[in-house]
Amino acid sequence: MYRQDLLAGRTVVVTGGGTGLGRAMAERAASLGAKVGVMGRSAGTLEETVAAIRAAGGTASLATADVRDPLQVKAAMDALEAALGPIDTLVNNAAGNFLSPSEDLTPNAFNSVVQIVLYGTFHCTQEFARRIIGNPERKGNIINIVTTYAWMGSAFVLPSACAKAGVLAMTRSLAVEWATYGIRVNAIAPGPIPTDGAFSRLMAGGFEEEAKKRIPAKRFGKPQELADLAMYLMADESDYVTGECVVLDGGEWLQSGQEFSGYVQNDRAAVKAVLHAMKPKR
Ligand code: HXC
Ligand code: NAP
């Protein structure tokens, strides 16, 4: 789909790049010539991404950080810049999410997801932008991974819906505010794409088949499809695109609206029993 040197000379950091969609974007960027840094909490999965990129002939490095902690984010970006050189592209992909009846959420459960998705995106975005602003020779490119319920809202994933809506607002706000610094800010809103992280937390029992039925394309998305869209937004050739949120969902939200709202049709006690069974035991 793209020429092999599309991202030559570029340095891309992907948060949550050790697993799922983050790993797919990291590997794709490396395959098109970018040096790639991956950031997340677990060194083990980050190492697997770095090893896969290097085995394919690419350049990659990792730094562990919890995106909820701005000091950890700064240290990780310092480490990645020391290893790879100045970062020009940030993909805010790290996220936390789970299904829960909203009336049963604890304050910490709500806080945990909002801290990762909204605050984490802010900490990474601000730390990255501060390195660009004031350096006229540097340009910046930010891609935020949201989801279609960022504007629709969704039952049963309230913290994520609130946080993703905030990230979409951040995308549009900063696209305007930081254009003068040569920083573009865009978002991608995927519908369901099978990954262990998402589907283990969001698709219980027969939910998966129900979810597929709601998609006009009658299939889930593929990580590679998301990665290729991200490459377009990363490329200098899309320089005039900013403040945009591109949907990648097989037509789902236009037909069905809120992602998890279908469960309100089911017996609520039965839904709650299933969601509670999905909560990790301590
Ligand atoms: C209710 C839950 C819960 C659940 C955790 N909690 N899971 N509450 N139902 N299923 C509560 C805990 O009881 C705790 O509250 C609080 O949340 C924090 O939990 P911890 O495990 O201590 O937090 P932490 O270790 O920081 O883990 C964060 C996490 C976890 C979000 C809870 O799931 C995680 O690390 N996720 C990262 C990966 C991920 O979620 N990937 C999916 C992204 S998919 P108390 O009060 O008991 O202390 C996605 C797709 C969207 O976003 C679109 C799909 C179409
Ligand atoms: P995933 O594999 O669970 O990815 C989430 C990543 O975020 C993990 O690598 C995780 O690594 C990292 N992360 C979580 N909390 C973190 C923290 N506090 N600090 C740093 N890193 C953290 O799930 P995915 O499906 O690939 O999701 C990737 C993105 O796509 C998310 O933004 C998600 O909302 C979005 N999305 C996914 C789907 C889908 O159907 N898959 C649909 C729409 C949108 P560690 O645990 O090691 O930190």
mmCIF file of C-alpha atoms and ligand atoms in Angstrom:
data_model
loop_
_atom_site.group_PDB
_atom_site.id
_atom_site.type_symbol
_atom_site.label_atom_id
_atom_site.label_comp_id
_atom_site.label_asym_id
_atom_site.label_seq_id
_atom_site.Cartn_x
_atom_site.Cartn_y
_atom_site.Cartn_z
ATOM 1 C CA MET A 1 0.000 0.000 0.000
ATOM 2 C CA TYR A 2 2.878 2.395 0.707
ATOM 3 C CA ARG A 3 6.387 2.912 -0.611
ATOM 4 C CA GLN A 4 8.951 1.181 1.589
ATOM 5 C CA ASP A 5 10.696 4.402 2.693
ATOM 6 C CA LEU A 6 7.482 6.282 3.586
ATOM 7 C CA LEU A 7 8.681 6.939 7.151
ATOM 8 C CA ALA A 8 12.464 6.937 6.596
ATOM 9 C CA GLY A 9 14.170 9.402 8.923
ATOM 10 C CA ARG A 10 11.211 9.445 11.302
ATOM 11 C CA THR A 11 11.120 8.492 14.985
ATOM 12 C CA VAL A 12 7.783 7.194 16.239
ATOM 13 C CA VAL A 13 6.762 6.389 19.832
ATOM 14 C CA VAL A 14 3.768 4.143 20.460
ATOM 15 C CA THR A 15 2.321 3.886 23.965
ATOM 16 C CA GLY A 16 0.982 0.435 24.713
ATOM 17 C CA GLY A 17 3.220 -0.763 21.880
ATOM 18 C CA GLY A 18 3.892 -4.129 23.518
ATOM 19 C CA THR A 19 0.533 -5.671 22.634
ATOM 20 C CA GLY A 20 -2.414 -5.681 20.272
ATOM 21 C CA LEU A 21 -3.016 -2.673 18.090
ATOM 22 C CA GLY A 22 -0.041 -0.750 19.485
ATOM 23 C CA ARG A 23 2.292 -3.535 18.477
ATOM 24 C CA ALA A 24 0.722 -3.701 14.995
ATOM 25 C CA MET A 25 1.283 0.049 14.491
ATOM 26 C CA ALA A 26 4.827 -0.132 15.884
ATOM 27 C CA GLU A 27 5.799 -2.977 13.572
ATOM 28 C CA ARG A 28 4.181 -1.334 10.539
ATOM 29 C CA ALA A 29 5.943 1.988 11.159
ATOM 30 C CA ALA A 30 9.278 0.178 11.476
ATOM 31 C CA SER A 31 8.610 -1.719 8.240
ATOM 32 C CA LEU A 32 8.260 1.650 6.461
ATOM 33 C CA GLY A 33 11.608 2.909 7.754
ATOM 34 C CA ALA A 34 10.788 4.645 11.052
ATOM 35 C CA LYS A 35 12.824 4.154 14.188
ATOM 36 C CA VAL A 36 10.272 3.032 16.762
ATOM 37 C CA GLY A 37 10.057 3.411 20.532
ATOM 38 C CA VAL A 38 7.482 1.479 22.533
ATOM 39 C CA MET A 39 6.283 2.457 26.001
ATOM 40 C CA GLY A 40 4.131 0.560 28.505
ATOM 41 C CA ARG A 41 4.167 -0.936 31.996
ATOM 42 C CA SER A 42 5.300 -4.485 31.184
ATOM 43 C CA ALA A 43 8.867 -4.849 29.972
ATOM 44 C CA GLY A 44 8.201 -8.391 28.723
ATOM 45 C CA THR A 45 5.693 -7.520 26.011
ATOM 46 C CA LEU A 46 7.657 -4.427 24.980
ATOM 47 C CA GLU A 47 10.730 -6.626 24.551
ATOM 48 C CA GLU A 48 8.746 -8.937 22.271
ATOM 49 C CA THR A 49 7.783 -6.023 20.003
ATOM 50 C CA VAL A 50 11.352 -4.720 19.909
ATOM 51 C CA ALA A 51 12.700 -8.197 19.132
ATOM 52 C CA ALA A 52 10.173 -8.674 16.302
ATOM 53 C CA ILE A 53 11.076 -5.305 14.762
ATOM 54 C CA ARG A 54 14.804 -5.981 14.994
ATOM 55 C CA ALA A 55 14.385 -9.485 13.576
ATOM 56 C CA ALA A 56 12.669 -7.895 10.561
ATOM 57 C CA GLY A 57 15.641 -5.528 10.107
ATOM 58 C CA GLY A 58 14.143 -2.472 11.785
ATOM 59 C CA THR A 59 15.287 -0.182 14.586
ATOM 60 C CA ALA A 60 13.454 -0.176 17.908
ATOM 61 C CA SER A 61 13.851 0.580 21.577
ATOM 62 C CA LEU A 62 11.661 0.340 24.666
ATOM 63 C CA ALA A 63 11.047 2.251 27.865
ATOM 64 C CA THR A 64 8.756 1.196 30.684
ATOM 65 C CA ALA A 65 6.377 3.793 32.120
ATOM 66 C CA ASP A 66 2.940 4.043 33.612
ATOM 67 C CA VAL A 67 1.348 6.808 31.546
ATOM 68 C CA ARG A 68 -0.596 7.925 34.629
ATOM 69 C CA ASP A 69 2.668 9.271 36.092
ATOM 70 C CA PRO A 70 4.067 12.335 34.282
ATOM 71 C CA LEU A 71 7.526 11.811 35.785
ATOM 72 C CA GLN A 72 7.677 8.255 34.439
ATOM 73 C CA VAL A 73 6.517 9.516 31.043
ATOM 74 C CA LYS A 74 9.264 12.159 30.963
ATOM 75 C CA ALA A 75 11.932 9.642 31.941
ATOM 76 C CA ALA A 76 10.721 7.214 29.279
ATOM 77 C CA MET A 77 10.779 9.861 26.548
ATOM 78 C CA ASP A 78 14.265 10.910 27.656
ATOM 79 C CA ALA A 79 15.402 7.295 27.407
ATOM 80 C CA LEU A 80 13.808 6.784 23.991
ATOM 81 C CA GLU A 81 15.311 10.010 22.622
ATOM 82 C CA ALA A 82 18.718 8.988 23.959
ATOM 83 C CA ALA A 83 18.400 5.667 22.150
ATOM 84 C CA LEU A 84 16.690 6.740 18.929
ATOM 85 C CA GLY A 85 17.084 10.506 18.532
ATOM 86 C CA PRO A 86 14.425 13.250 18.582
ATOM 87 C CA ILE A 87 10.877 11.900 18.523
ATOM 88 C CA ASP A 88 8.623 13.396 15.821
ATOM 89 C CA THR A 89 5.521 11.197 16.155
ATOM 90 C CA LEU A 90 3.524 10.060 19.174
ATOM 91 C CA VAL A 91 0.753 7.476 19.065
ATOM 92 C CA ASN A 92 -1.386 7.628 22.226
ATOM 93 C CA ASN A 93 -2.647 4.056 22.166
ATOM 94 C CA ALA A 94 -2.324 2.893 25.794
ATOM 95 C CA ALA A 95 -5.712 2.307 27.389
ATOM 96 C CA GLY A 96 -7.578 0.551 30.150
ATOM 97 C CA ASN A 97 -11.166 -0.654 29.937
ATOM 98 C CA PHE A 98 -13.644 -3.212 31.265
ATOM 99 C CA LEU A 99 -17.370 -3.856 31.254
ATOM 100 C CA SER A 100 -19.167 -2.891 34.430
ATOM 101 C CA PRO A 101 -22.626 -1.750 35.486
ATOM 102 C CA SER A 102 -21.977 1.934 36.200
ATOM 103 C CA GLU A 103 -23.787 1.885 39.555
ATOM 104 C CA ASP A 104 -21.293 -0.743 40.776
ATOM 105 C CA LEU A 105 -18.097 1.111 39.807
ATOM 106 C CA THR A 106 -15.859 1.996 42.728
ATOM 107 C CA PRO A 107 -14.175 5.404 42.718
ATOM 108 C CA ASN A 108 -10.869 3.675 42.060
ATOM 109 C CA ALA A 109 -12.287 1.719 39.117
ATOM 110 C CA PHE A 110 -13.537 4.917 37.461
ATOM 111 C CA ASN A 111 -10.326 6.731 38.313
ATOM 112 C CA SER A 112 -8.084 3.950 37.032
ATOM 113 C CA VAL A 113 -9.476 3.980 33.485
ATOM 114 C CA VAL A 114 -9.791 7.765 33.258
ATOM 115 C CA GLN A 115 -6.233 8.156 34.549
ATOM 116 C CA ILE A 116 -4.833 5.822 31.911
ATOM 117 C CA VAL A 117 -6.872 7.013 28.941
ATOM 118 C CA LEU A 118 -7.414 10.730 29.523
ATOM 119 C CA TYR A 119 -4.643 11.785 31.896
ATOM 120 C CA GLY A 120 -2.155 9.360 30.335
ATOM 121 C CA THR A 121 -2.827 10.797 26.894
ATOM 122 C CA PHE A 122 -2.432 14.318 28.285
ATOM 123 C CA HIS A 123 0.855 13.527 30.060
ATOM 124 C CA CYS A 124 2.382 11.909 26.958
ATOM 125 C CA THR A 125 1.054 14.622 24.645
ATOM 126 C CA GLN A 126 2.315 17.500 26.761
ATOM 127 C CA GLU A 127 5.733 15.939 27.353
ATOM 128 C CA PHE A 128 6.117 15.267 23.622
ATOM 129 C CA ALA A 129 4.930 18.723 22.556
ATOM 130 C CA ARG A 130 7.241 20.525 24.975
ATOM 131 C CA ARG A 131 10.146 18.952 23.100
ATOM 132 C CA ILE A 132 8.865 20.363 19.783
ATOM 133 C CA ILE A 133 7.613 23.778 20.873
ATOM 134 C CA GLY A 134 10.482 26.246 20.895
ATOM 135 C CA ASN A 135 12.489 24.155 18.410
ATOM 136 C CA PRO A 136 11.380 25.506 15.010
ATOM 137 C CA GLU A 137 13.410 22.854 13.204
ATOM 138 C CA ARG A 138 11.253 20.105 14.767
ATOM 139 C CA LYS A 139 7.747 19.153 13.666
ATOM 140 C CA GLY A 140 5.323 16.939 15.555
ATOM 141 C CA ASN A 141 2.600 14.459 14.728
ATOM 142 C CA ILE A 142 0.188 13.030 17.297
ATOM 143 C CA ILE A 143 -2.304 10.232 16.680
ATOM 144 C CA ASN A 144 -4.816 9.404 19.418
ATOM 145 C CA ILE A 145 -6.578 6.038 19.355
ATOM 146 C CA VAL A 146 -10.151 6.605 20.532
ATOM 147 C CA THR A 147 -13.257 4.629 19.583
ATOM 148 C CA THR A 148 -16.645 5.385 18.057
ATOM 149 C CA TYR A 149 -18.363 5.732 21.432
ATOM 150 C CA ALA A 150 -16.170 8.798 22.078
ATOM 151 C CA TRP A 151 -19.049 10.815 20.605
ATOM 152 C CA MET A 152 -21.919 8.331 21.075
ATOM 153 C CA GLY A 153 -21.167 7.377 24.672
ATOM 154 C CA SER A 154 -21.759 3.752 25.615
ATOM 155 C CA ALA A 155 -23.578 1.873 28.315
ATOM 156 C CA PHE A 156 -21.439 -0.401 30.554
ATOM 157 C CA VAL A 157 -18.067 1.205 29.718
ATOM 158 C CA LEU A 158 -18.717 4.593 31.345
ATOM 159 C CA PRO A 159 -15.138 5.466 32.446
ATOM 160 C CA SER A 160 -13.771 4.632 29.005
ATOM 161 C CA ALA A 161 -16.550 6.540 27.227
ATOM 162 C CA CYS A 162 -15.928 9.640 29.366
ATOM 163 C CA ALA A 163 -12.176 9.422 28.884
ATOM 164 C CA LYS A 164 -12.248 8.771 25.126
ATOM 165 C CA ALA A 165 -14.638 11.722 24.703
ATOM 166 C CA GLY A 166 -12.052 13.817 26.515
ATOM 167 C CA VAL A 167 -9.292 12.570 24.243
ATOM 168 C CA LEU A 168 -11.357 13.502 21.197
ATOM 169 C CA ALA A 169 -11.825 16.995 22.637
ATOM 170 C CA MET A 170 -8.070 17.135 23.259
ATOM 171 C CA THR A 171 -7.416 16.143 19.641
ATOM 172 C CA ARG A 172 -9.552 18.931 18.234
ATOM 173 C CA SER A 173 -8.410 21.544 20.758
ATOM 174 C CA LEU A 174 -4.701 20.981 20.264
ATOM 175 C CA ALA A 175 -4.915 20.658 16.479
ATOM 176 C CA VAL A 176 -5.877 24.329 16.469
ATOM 177 C CA GLU A 177 -3.685 25.507 19.336
ATOM 178 C CA TRP A 178 -0.472 23.811 18.208
ATOM 179 C CA ALA A 179 -0.665 24.120 14.413
ATOM 180 C CA THR A 180 1.537 27.181 14.743
ATOM 181 C CA TYR A 181 4.275 24.929 16.175
ATOM 182 C CA GLY A 182 4.036 22.487 13.262
ATOM 183 C CA ILE A 183 2.246 19.899 15.382
ATOM 184 C CA ARG A 184 -0.598 17.935 13.817
ATOM 185 C CA VAL A 185 -3.099 16.103 16.031
ATOM 186 C CA ASN A 186 -5.484 13.484 14.663
ATOM 187 C CA ALA A 187 -7.467 10.553 16.018
ATOM 188 C CA ILE A 188 -8.573 7.166 14.799
ATOM 189 C CA ALA A 189 -11.832 5.655 16.043
ATOM 190 C CA PRO A 190 -11.835 1.901 15.525
ATOM 191 C CA GLY A 191 -14.786 -0.378 16.067
ATOM 192 C CA PRO A 192 -14.077 -3.835 17.523
ATOM 193 C CA ILE A 193 -10.786 -5.400 16.438
ATOM 194 C CA PRO A 194 -9.925 -8.729 18.105
ATOM 195 C CA THR A 195 -6.986 -8.370 20.511
ATOM 196 C CA ASP A 196 -6.399 -10.311 23.719
ATOM 197 C CA GLY A 197 -6.437 -7.118 25.795
ATOM 198 C CA ALA A 198 -9.770 -5.849 24.498
ATOM 199 C CA PHE A 199 -11.713 -9.005 23.862
ATOM 200 C CA SER A 200 -10.793 -10.683 27.176
ATOM 201 C CA ARG A 201 -12.304 -7.693 28.981
ATOM 202 C CA LEU A 202 -15.161 -6.714 26.687
ATOM 203 C CA MET A 203 -16.559 -9.772 24.955
ATOM 204 C CA ALA A 204 -18.068 -12.233 27.428
ATOM 205 C CA GLY A 205 -20.030 -15.308 26.472
ATOM 206 C CA GLY A 206 -22.065 -14.815 23.329
ATOM 207 C CA PHE A 207 -21.329 -11.060 23.163
ATOM 208 C CA GLU A 208 -18.830 -11.573 20.369
ATOM 209 C CA GLU A 209 -21.303 -12.981 17.833
ATOM 210 C CA GLU A 210 -23.857 -10.325 18.802
ATOM 211 C CA ALA A 211 -21.235 -7.644 18.250
ATOM 212 C CA LYS A 212 -20.409 -8.940 14.783
ATOM 213 C CA LYS A 213 -24.066 -8.884 13.760
ATOM 214 C CA ARG A 214 -24.213 -5.139 14.463
ATOM 215 C CA ILE A 215 -21.522 -4.410 11.887
ATOM 216 C CA PRO A 216 -22.775 -3.835 8.339
ATOM 217 C CA ALA A 217 -19.507 -5.317 7.019
ATOM 218 C CA LYS A 218 -20.348 -8.445 9.103
ATOM 219 C CA ARG A 219 -16.802 -8.845 10.361
ATOM 220 C CA PHE A 220 -14.457 -7.338 12.914
ATOM 221 C CA GLY A 221 -11.596 -5.066 11.879
ATOM 222 C CA LYS A 222 -8.015 -6.263 11.506
ATOM 223 C CA PRO A 223 -4.995 -4.801 13.328
ATOM 224 C CA GLN A 224 -3.283 -4.336 9.973
ATOM 225 C CA GLU A 225 -6.148 -2.174 8.715
ATOM 226 C CA LEU A 226 -5.741 0.141 11.689
ATOM 227 C CA ALA A 227 -1.964 0.178 11.259
ATOM 228 C CA ASP A 228 -2.216 1.198 7.609
ATOM 229 C CA LEU A 229 -4.587 4.040 8.452
ATOM 230 C CA ALA A 230 -2.190 5.240 11.137
ATOM 231 C CA MET A 231 0.656 5.190 8.576
ATOM 232 C CA TYR A 232 -1.337 7.533 6.329
ATOM 233 C CA LEU A 233 -1.807 10.001 9.183
ATOM 234 C CA MET A 234 1.876 9.713 10.129
ATOM 235 C CA ALA A 235 3.147 10.366 6.613
ATOM 236 C CA ASP A 236 4.214 13.860 5.571
ATOM 237 C CA GLU A 237 1.906 13.425 2.567
ATOM 238 C CA SER A 238 -1.097 13.942 4.902
ATOM 239 C CA ASP A 239 0.388 17.201 6.220
ATOM 240 C CA TYR A 240 -2.843 19.178 5.684
ATOM 241 C CA VAL A 241 -4.957 16.762 7.762
ATOM 242 C CA THR A 242 -5.275 17.850 11.369
ATOM 243 C CA GLY A 243 -8.010 17.802 14.000
ATOM 244 C CA GLU A 244 -9.637 14.902 12.184
ATOM 245 C CA CYS A 245 -10.986 11.686 13.665
ATOM 246 C CA VAL A 246 -11.079 8.881 11.118
ATOM 247 C CA VAL A 247 -13.555 6.050 11.739
ATOM 248 C CA LEU A 248 -12.540 2.456 10.985
ATOM 249 C CA ASP A 249 -15.536 0.307 11.898
ATOM 250 C CA GLY A 250 -17.141 -1.370 8.867
ATOM 251 C CA GLY A 251 -20.060 1.064 9.148
ATOM 252 C CA GLU A 252 -20.966 -0.024 12.673
ATOM 253 C CA TRP A 253 -21.675 3.227 14.482
ATOM 254 C CA LEU A 254 -23.808 4.671 11.701
ATOM 255 C CA GLN A 255 -26.056 1.641 11.954
ATOM 256 C CA SER A 256 -25.884 0.764 15.629
ATOM 257 C CA GLY A 257 -24.717 3.728 17.675
ATOM 258 C CA GLN A 258 -23.475 2.933 21.158
ATOM 259 C CA GLU A 259 -21.121 -0.046 21.219
ATOM 260 C CA PHE A 260 -22.405 -1.957 24.256
ATOM 261 C CA SER A 261 -25.931 -0.571 24.498
ATOM 262 C CA GLY A 262 -27.481 -3.772 23.104
ATOM 263 C CA TYR A 263 -27.156 -5.338 26.543
ATOM 264 C CA VAL A 264 -29.908 -3.076 27.862
ATOM 265 C CA GLN A 265 -32.318 -5.280 25.879
ATOM 266 C CA ASN A 266 -31.360 -8.299 28.026
ATOM 267 C CA ASP A 267 -32.513 -9.114 31.537
ATOM 268 C CA ARG A 268 -30.476 -6.729 33.711
ATOM 269 C CA ALA A 269 -29.828 -9.207 36.518
ATOM 270 C CA ALA A 270 -28.428 -11.674 33.996
ATOM 271 C CA VAL A 271 -26.244 -8.991 32.402
ATOM 272 C CA LYS A 272 -24.944 -7.927 35.808
ATOM 273 C CA ALA A 273 -24.118 -11.516 36.731
ATOM 274 C CA VAL A 274 -22.063 -11.924 33.573
ATOM 275 C CA LEU A 275 -20.221 -8.612 34.029
ATOM 276 C CA HIS A 276 -19.462 -9.314 37.681
ATOM 277 C CA ALA A 277 -18.070 -12.719 36.747
ATOM 278 C CA MET A 278 -15.655 -10.936 34.400
ATOM 279 C CA LYS A 279 -14.224 -8.799 37.221
ATOM 280 C CA PRO A 280 -10.779 -10.091 38.263
ATOM 281 C CA LYS A 281 -10.839 -11.834 41.683
ATOM 282 C CA ARG A 282 -8.484 -10.488 44.360
HETATM 283 C C1 HXC B 1 -15.313 -3.633 37.790
HETATM 284 C C2 HXC B 1 -13.013 -3.471 37.927
HETATM 285 C C3 HXC B 1 -12.857 -4.417 36.891
HETATM 286 C C4 HXC B 1 -14.047 -4.969 36.312
HETATM 287 C C5 HXC B 1 -10.900 -3.806 37.565
HETATM 288 N N1 HXC B 1 -11.776 -3.139 38.304
HETATM 289 N N2 HXC B 1 -11.526 -4.587 36.683
HETATM 290 N N3 HXC B 1 -14.213 -3.079 38.361
HETATM 291 N N4 HXC B 1 -15.240 -4.549 36.800
HETATM 292 N N5 HXC B 1 -13.985 -5.850 35.322
HETATM 293 C C6 HXC B 1 -11.487 -2.201 39.383
HETATM 294 C C7 HXC B 1 -10.686 -2.841 40.507
HETATM 295 O O1 HXC B 1 -11.500 -3.560 41.388
HETATM 296 C C8 HXC B 1 -10.062 -1.616 41.159
HETATM 297 O O2 HXC B 1 -10.974 -0.949 41.988
HETATM 298 C C9 HXC B 1 -9.817 -0.688 39.995
HETATM 299 O O3 HXC B 1 -10.653 -1.135 38.908
HETATM 300 C C10 HXC B 1 -8.387 -0.706 39.527
HETATM 301 O O4 HXC B 1 -8.031 -2.050 39.286
HETATM 302 P P1 HXC B 1 -6.507 -2.530 39.361
HETATM 303 O O5 HXC B 1 -6.448 -3.919 38.823
HETATM 304 O O6 HXC B 1 -5.949 -2.276 40.710
HETATM 305 O O7 HXC B 1 -5.838 -1.444 38.398
HETATM 306 P P2 HXC B 1 -4.640 -1.515 37.413
HETATM 307 O O8 HXC B 1 -3.692 -2.606 37.794
HETATM 308 O O9 HXC B 1 -4.153 -0.155 37.314
HETATM 309 O O10 HXC B 1 -5.334 -1.995 36.038
HETATM 310 C C11 HXC B 1 -6.080 -1.114 35.245
HETATM 311 C C12 HXC B 1 -7.232 -1.839 34.569
HETATM 312 C C13 HXC B 1 -6.762 -3.163 33.904
HETATM 313 C C14 HXC B 1 -7.853 -0.878 33.581
HETATM 314 C C15 HXC B 1 -8.282 -2.205 35.632
HETATM 315 O O11 HXC B 1 -7.856 -3.802 33.250
HETATM 316 C C16 HXC B 1 -5.659 -2.918 32.900
HETATM 317 O O12 HXC B 1 -4.476 -2.876 33.255
HETATM 318 N N6 HXC B 1 -5.986 -2.740 31.616
HETATM 319 C C17 HXC B 1 -5.019 -2.440 30.549
HETATM 320 C C18 HXC B 1 -5.368 -3.068 29.230
HETATM 321 C C19 HXC B 1 -6.775 -2.909 28.757
HETATM 322 O O13 HXC B 1 -7.697 -2.608 29.568
HETATM 323 N N7 HXC B 1 -6.975 -3.133 27.486
HETATM 324 C C20 HXC B 1 -8.308 -3.019 26.871
HETATM 325 C C21 HXC B 1 -8.393 -1.798 26.046
HETATM 326 S S1 HXC B 1 -9.657 -2.075 24.931
HETATM 327 P P3 HXC B 1 -10.949 -1.131 43.619
HETATM 328 O O14 HXC B 1 -11.922 -0.111 44.104
HETATM 329 O O15 HXC B 1 -11.386 -2.537 43.862
HETATM 330 O O16 HXC B 1 -9.540 -0.864 44.061
HETATM 331 C C22 HXC B 1 -10.534 -0.724 24.624
HETATM 332 C C23 HXC B 1 -11.521 -0.977 23.501
HETATM 333 C C24 HXC B 1 -12.595 0.043 23.428
HETATM 334 O O17 HXC B 1 -10.377 0.287 25.199
HETATM 335 C C25 HXC B 1 -13.546 -0.127 22.290
HETATM 336 C C26 HXC B 1 -14.081 -1.456 21.956
HETATM 337 C C27 HXC B 1 -14.983 -1.457 20.784
HETATM 338 P P1 NAP B 2 -4.382 -3.901 24.641
HETATM 339 O O1 NAP B 2 -3.595 -4.918 23.910
HETATM 340 O O2 NAP B 2 -4.896 -4.218 25.991
HETATM 341 O O3 NAP B 2 -3.534 -2.578 24.658
HETATM 342 C C1 NAP B 2 -3.486 -1.678 25.702
HETATM 343 C C2 NAP B 2 -2.026 -1.311 25.927
HETATM 344 O O4 NAP B 2 -1.974 -0.214 26.825
HETATM 345 C C3 NAP B 2 -1.220 -2.451 26.527
HETATM 346 O O5 NAP B 2 -0.053 -2.667 25.776
HETATM 347 C C4 NAP B 2 -0.875 -1.955 27.928
HETATM 348 O O6 NAP B 2 0.431 -2.375 28.289
HETATM 349 C C5 NAP B 2 -0.932 -0.438 27.741
HETATM 350 N N1 NAP B 2 -1.266 0.227 28.993
HETATM 351 C C6 NAP B 2 -2.376 0.040 29.749
HETATM 352 N N2 NAP B 2 -2.316 0.785 30.852
HETATM 353 C C7 NAP B 2 -1.147 1.459 30.779
HETATM 354 C C8 NAP B 2 -0.522 2.391 31.633
HETATM 355 N N3 NAP B 2 -1.088 2.785 32.778
HETATM 356 N N4 NAP B 2 0.682 2.898 31.271
HETATM 357 C C9 NAP B 2 1.267 2.509 30.116
HETATM 358 N N5 NAP B 2 0.715 1.634 29.268
HETATM 359 C C10 NAP B 2 -0.479 1.115 29.602
HETATM 360 O O7 NAP B 2 -5.675 -3.501 23.782
HETATM 361 P P2 NAP B 2 -5.829 -3.052 22.245
HETATM 362 O O8 NAP B 2 -7.070 -3.679 21.760
HETATM 363 O O9 NAP B 2 -4.576 -3.243 21.493
HETATM 364 O O10 NAP B 2 -6.141 -1.493 22.413
HETATM 365 C C11 NAP B 2 -5.261 -0.501 21.930
HETATM 366 C C12 NAP B 2 -6.008 0.808 21.755
HETATM 367 O O11 NAP B 2 -7.051 0.652 20.807
HETATM 368 C C13 NAP B 2 -6.659 1.357 23.019
HETATM 369 O O12 NAP B 2 -6.573 2.754 23.031
HETATM 370 C C14 NAP B 2 -8.105 0.950 22.850
HETATM 371 O O13 NAP B 2 -8.988 1.757 23.570
HETATM 372 C C15 NAP B 2 -8.247 1.148 21.355
HETATM 373 N N6 NAP B 2 -9.375 0.428 20.757
HETATM 374 C C16 NAP B 2 -9.349 -0.929 20.684
HETATM 375 C C17 NAP B 2 -10.407 -1.578 20.083
HETATM 376 C C18 NAP B 2 -10.424 -3.073 19.954
HETATM 377 O O14 NAP B 2 -11.497 -3.614 19.655
HETATM 378 N N7 NAP B 2 -9.312 -3.770 20.119
HETATM 379 C C19 NAP B 2 -11.478 -0.839 19.574
HETATM 380 C C20 NAP B 2 -11.459 0.546 19.686
HETATM 381 C C21 NAP B 2 -10.393 1.181 20.272
HETATM 382 P P3 NAP B 2 0.830 -2.683 29.826
HETATM 383 O O15 NAP B 2 -0.319 -3.406 30.433
HETATM 384 O O16 NAP B 2 2.102 -3.442 29.722
HETATM 385 O O17 NAP B 2 1.050 -1.335 30.430
#
